Coordinates of C-alpha atoms in Angstrom, one line a residue:
X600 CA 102.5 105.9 86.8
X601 CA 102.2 107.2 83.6
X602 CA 100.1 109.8 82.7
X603 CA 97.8 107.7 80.3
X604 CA 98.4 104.5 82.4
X605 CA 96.9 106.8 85.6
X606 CA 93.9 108.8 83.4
X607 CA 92.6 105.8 82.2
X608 CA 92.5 104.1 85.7
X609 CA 91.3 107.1 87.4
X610 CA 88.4 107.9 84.8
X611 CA 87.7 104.7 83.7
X612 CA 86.9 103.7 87.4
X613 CA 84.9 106.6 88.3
X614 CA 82.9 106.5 85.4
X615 CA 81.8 102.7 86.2
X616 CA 82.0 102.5 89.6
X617 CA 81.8 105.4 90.9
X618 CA 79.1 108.6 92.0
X619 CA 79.0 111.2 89.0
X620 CA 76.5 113.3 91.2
X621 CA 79.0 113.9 93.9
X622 CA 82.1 113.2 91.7
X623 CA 83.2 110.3 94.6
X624 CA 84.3 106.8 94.4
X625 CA 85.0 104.3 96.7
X626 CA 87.8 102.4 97.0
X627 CA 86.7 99.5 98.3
X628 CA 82.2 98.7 98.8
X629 CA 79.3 100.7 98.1
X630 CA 79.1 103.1 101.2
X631 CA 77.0 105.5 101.8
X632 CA 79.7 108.4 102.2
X633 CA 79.3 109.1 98.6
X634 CA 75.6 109.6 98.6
X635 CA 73.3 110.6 96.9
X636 CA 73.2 107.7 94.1
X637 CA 72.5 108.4 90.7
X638 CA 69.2 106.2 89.3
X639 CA 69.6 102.4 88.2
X640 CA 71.0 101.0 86.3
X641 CA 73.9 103.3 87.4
X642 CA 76.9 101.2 89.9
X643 CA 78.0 103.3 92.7
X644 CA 79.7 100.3 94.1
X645 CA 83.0 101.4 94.4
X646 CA 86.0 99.8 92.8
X647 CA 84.9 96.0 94.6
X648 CA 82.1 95.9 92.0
X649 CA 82.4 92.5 90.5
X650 CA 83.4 92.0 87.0
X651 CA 84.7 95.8 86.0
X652 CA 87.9 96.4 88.1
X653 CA 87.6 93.8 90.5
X654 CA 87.2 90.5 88.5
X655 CA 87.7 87.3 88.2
X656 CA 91.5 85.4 87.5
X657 CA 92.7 87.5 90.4
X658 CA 96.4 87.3 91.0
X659 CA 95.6 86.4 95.2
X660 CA 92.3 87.3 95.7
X661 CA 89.6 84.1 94.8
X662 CA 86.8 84.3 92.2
X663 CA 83.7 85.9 93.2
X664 CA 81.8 82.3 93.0
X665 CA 83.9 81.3 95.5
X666 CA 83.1 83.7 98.3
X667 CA 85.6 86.4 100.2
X668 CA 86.7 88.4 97.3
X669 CA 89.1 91.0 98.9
X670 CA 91.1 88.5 101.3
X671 CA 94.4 87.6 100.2
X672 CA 94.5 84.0 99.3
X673 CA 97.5 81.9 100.0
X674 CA 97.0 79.7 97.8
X675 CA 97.3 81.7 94.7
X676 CA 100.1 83.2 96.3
X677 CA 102.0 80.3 96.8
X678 CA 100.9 79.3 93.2
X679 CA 102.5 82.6 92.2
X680 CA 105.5 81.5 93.8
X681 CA 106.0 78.0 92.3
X682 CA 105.7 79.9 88.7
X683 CA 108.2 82.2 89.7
X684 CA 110.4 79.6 90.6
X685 CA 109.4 78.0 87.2
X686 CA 109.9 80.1 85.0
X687 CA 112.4 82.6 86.5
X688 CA 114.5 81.9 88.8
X689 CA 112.6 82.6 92.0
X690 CA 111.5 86.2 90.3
X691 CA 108.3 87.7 88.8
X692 CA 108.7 88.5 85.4
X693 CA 107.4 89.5 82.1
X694 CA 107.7 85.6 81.2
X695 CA 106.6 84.6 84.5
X696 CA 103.5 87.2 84.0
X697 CA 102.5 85.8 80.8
X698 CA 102.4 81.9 82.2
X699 CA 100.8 83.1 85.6
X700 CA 97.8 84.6 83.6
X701 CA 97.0 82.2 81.3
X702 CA 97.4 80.0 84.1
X703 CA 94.6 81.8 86.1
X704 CA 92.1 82.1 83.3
X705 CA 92.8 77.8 82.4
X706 CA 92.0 77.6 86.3
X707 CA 88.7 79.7 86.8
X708 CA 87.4 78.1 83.2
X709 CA 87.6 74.7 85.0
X710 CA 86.9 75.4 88.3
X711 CA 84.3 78.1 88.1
X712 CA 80.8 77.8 86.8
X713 CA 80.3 81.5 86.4
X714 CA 83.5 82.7 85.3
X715 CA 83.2 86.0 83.6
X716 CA 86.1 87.6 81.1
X717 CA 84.8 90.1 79.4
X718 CA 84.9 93.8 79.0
X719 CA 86.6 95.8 81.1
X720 CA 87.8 93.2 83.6
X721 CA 89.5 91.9 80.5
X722 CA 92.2 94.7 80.2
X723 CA 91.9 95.0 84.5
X724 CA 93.1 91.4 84.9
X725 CA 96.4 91.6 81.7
X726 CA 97.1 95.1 83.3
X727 CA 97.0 93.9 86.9
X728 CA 99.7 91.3 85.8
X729 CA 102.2 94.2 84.4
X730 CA 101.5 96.7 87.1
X731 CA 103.0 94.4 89.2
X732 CA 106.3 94.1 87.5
X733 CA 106.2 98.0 86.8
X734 CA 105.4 99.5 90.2
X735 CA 106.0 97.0 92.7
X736 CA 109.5 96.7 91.9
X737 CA 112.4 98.7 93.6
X738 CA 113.0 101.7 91.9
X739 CA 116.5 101.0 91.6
X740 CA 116.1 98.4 89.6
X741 CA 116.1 101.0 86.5
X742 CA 115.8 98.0 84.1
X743 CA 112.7 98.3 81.7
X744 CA 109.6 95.7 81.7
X745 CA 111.4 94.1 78.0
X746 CA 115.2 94.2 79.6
X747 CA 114.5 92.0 82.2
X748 CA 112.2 93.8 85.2
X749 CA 112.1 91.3 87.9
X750 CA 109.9 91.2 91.4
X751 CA 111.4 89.2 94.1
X752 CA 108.6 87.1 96.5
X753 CA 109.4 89.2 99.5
X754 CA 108.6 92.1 98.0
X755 CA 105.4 90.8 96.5
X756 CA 104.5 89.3 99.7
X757 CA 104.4 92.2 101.0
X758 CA 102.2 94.2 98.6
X759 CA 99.8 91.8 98.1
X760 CA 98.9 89.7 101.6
X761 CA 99.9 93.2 103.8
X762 CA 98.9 95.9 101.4
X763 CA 102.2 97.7 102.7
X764 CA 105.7 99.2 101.1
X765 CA 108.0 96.6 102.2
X766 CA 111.0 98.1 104.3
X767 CA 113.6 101.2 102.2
X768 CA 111.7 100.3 98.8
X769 CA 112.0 103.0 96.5
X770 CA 109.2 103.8 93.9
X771 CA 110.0 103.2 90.1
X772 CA 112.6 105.9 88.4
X773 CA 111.0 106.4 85.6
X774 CA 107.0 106.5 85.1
X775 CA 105.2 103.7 83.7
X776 CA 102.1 102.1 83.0
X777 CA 101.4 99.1 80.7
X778 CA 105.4 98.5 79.2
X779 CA 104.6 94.5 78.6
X780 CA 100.3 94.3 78.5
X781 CA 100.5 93.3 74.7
X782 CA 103.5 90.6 75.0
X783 CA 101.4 89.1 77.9
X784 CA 98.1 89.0 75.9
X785 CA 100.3 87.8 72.5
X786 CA 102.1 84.5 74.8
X787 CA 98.4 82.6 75.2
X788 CA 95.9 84.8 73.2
X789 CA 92.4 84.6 74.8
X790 CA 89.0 85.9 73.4
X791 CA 87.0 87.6 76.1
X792 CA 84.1 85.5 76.9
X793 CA 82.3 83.4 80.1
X794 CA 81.4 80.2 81.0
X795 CA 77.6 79.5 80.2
X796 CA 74.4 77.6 81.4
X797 CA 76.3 77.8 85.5
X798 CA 78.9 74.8 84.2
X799 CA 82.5 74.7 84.3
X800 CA 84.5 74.4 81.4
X801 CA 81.6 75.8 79.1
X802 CA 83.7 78.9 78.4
X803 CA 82.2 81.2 75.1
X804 CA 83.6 84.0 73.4
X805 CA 81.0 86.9 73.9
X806 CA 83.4 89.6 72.7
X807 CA 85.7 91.2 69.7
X808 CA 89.2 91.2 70.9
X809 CA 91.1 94.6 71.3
X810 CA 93.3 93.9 67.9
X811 CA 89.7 93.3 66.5
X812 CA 88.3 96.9 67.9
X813 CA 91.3 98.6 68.1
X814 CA 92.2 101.7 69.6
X815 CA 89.1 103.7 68.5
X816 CA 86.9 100.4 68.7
X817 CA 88.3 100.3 72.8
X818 CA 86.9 103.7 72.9
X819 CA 83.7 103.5 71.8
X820 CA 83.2 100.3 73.3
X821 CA 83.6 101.7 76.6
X822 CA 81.4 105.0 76.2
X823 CA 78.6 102.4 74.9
X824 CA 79.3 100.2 78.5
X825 CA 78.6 103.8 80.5
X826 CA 75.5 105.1 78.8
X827 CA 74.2 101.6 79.7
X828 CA 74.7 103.0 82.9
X829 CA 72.9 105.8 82.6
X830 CA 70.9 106.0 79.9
X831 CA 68.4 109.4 80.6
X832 CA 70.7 111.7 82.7
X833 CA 69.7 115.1 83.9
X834 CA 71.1 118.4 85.8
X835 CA 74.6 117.6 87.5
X836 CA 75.0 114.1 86.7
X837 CA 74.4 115.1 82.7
X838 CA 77.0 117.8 83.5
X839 CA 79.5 115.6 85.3
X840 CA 79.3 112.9 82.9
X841 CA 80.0 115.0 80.1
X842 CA 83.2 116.5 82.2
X843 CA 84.4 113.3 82.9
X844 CA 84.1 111.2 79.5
X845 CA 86.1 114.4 78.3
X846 CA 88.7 113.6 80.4
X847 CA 89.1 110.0 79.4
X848 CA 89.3 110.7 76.4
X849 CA 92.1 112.8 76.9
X850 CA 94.0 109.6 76.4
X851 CA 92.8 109.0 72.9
X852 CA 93.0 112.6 71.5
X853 CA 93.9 112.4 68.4
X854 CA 93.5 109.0 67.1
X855 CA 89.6 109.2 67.4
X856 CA 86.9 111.4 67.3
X857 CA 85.4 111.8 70.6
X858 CA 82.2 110.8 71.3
X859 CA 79.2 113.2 73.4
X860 CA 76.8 110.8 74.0
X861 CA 75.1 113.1 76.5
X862 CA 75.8 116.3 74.3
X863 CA 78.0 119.0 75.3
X864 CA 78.3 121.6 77.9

């Protein structure tokens, strides 16, 4: 992974899901092994939270409305599948990757009364769909993402219903992170929003889009989402905040002023 691609996971997670007191995360539920919490309104519920990393629109896993969020689910598997076949040849690609989302966000609009697309699942669920196609394939496939990057169904299978490295893979050559996220987002363009009022198909934009904040706007809009998490910090979690927020904005040096919300050390 990229160096940006991998800051931005790492510290965006842990500053939104996970313990800035102990400076741990979990990477699945809340548990108690990172203990103890920060005050409310403050996560801590590792990266399953609902609607920040894990979201809705999920490539195999179902909507939260529907119940059973981390089990792989066959039948958006085998809807994966039939759009591979579709739209290339059998193979997940970048094309592939841009029908297969829009596809999932058409689906949960219809199907789920509280479907939720907004900031940061927004950017979770387009990167989720490139991610695959940039570390899931075998690293001897030294193709980029935009010369024709391709996952085969086997190897996907693999990854997503077992969670395992399917038999002499090799990891990418080259590191990579989100080669692809804009063409996906630029095939079907969708505003972030939600469906309203617990109906279906009642889905209203709630949110600028990220040409509409741009890269300083993305910023700033995300140091707003974590001082709504904790609004009146003191001690160690003041301090670790600080620290971390630092480092995620390591991956904007330069192109905007950082923000110290919480002052500095």
């Amino acid at each position: 992974m990229q160096h940006e691609a991998a800051v931005t996971a790492a510290y965006a997670a842990m500053l939104v899901d996970g313990n800035l007191v102990t400076n741990l995360l979990s990477i699945g539920k809340k548990t108690k092994k990172t203990e103890p919490d920060p005050p409310k309104p403050a996560i801590v519920g590792g990266l399953n939270t609902h609607d920040v990393f894990e979201g809705d629109a999920s490539m195999t896993r179902a909507d939260a409305f529907f119940g059973d969020i981390p089990s792989f689910n066959q039948t958006l598997f085998d809807q994966m599948v039939d759009f591979s076949n579709r739209y290339g040849d059998g193979y997940y690609n970048l094309t592939v990757a841009a029908e297969y989302r829009y596809h999932l966000i058409q689906q949960s609009i219809v199907t789920n009364p509280n479907f939720s697309f907004v900031f940061p699942r927004y950017f979770t669920a387009y990167a989720e769909s490139v991610l695959t196609l940039n570390l899931l394939v075998d690293g001897r496939d030294n193709t980029t993402v935009l010369g024709g990057r391709k996952l085969d169904m086997a190897t996907a299978l693999s990854f997503f219903r077992d969670s395992r490295f399917p038999p002499d893979f090799h990891r990418a050559s080259l590191p990579t992170g989100n080669d692809g996220f804009e063409e996906i987002m630029a095939a079907h363009p969708v505003r972030p929003g939600r469906n309203l009022d617990g109906k279906v198909n009642n889905y209203v934009v709630g949110e600028p889009t990220p040409s509409e904040l741009g890269e300083c706007g993305l910023y700033n809009h995300f140091v707003e989402k974590v001082v709504a998490l904790y609004p009146n910090p003191k001690g160690v979690l003041r301090r670790n905040l600080i620290i971390n927020l630092h480092y995620f904005y390591g991956i904007f040096d330069g192109s905007c002023e950082e923000a110290f919300p919480y002052g500095r050390l």
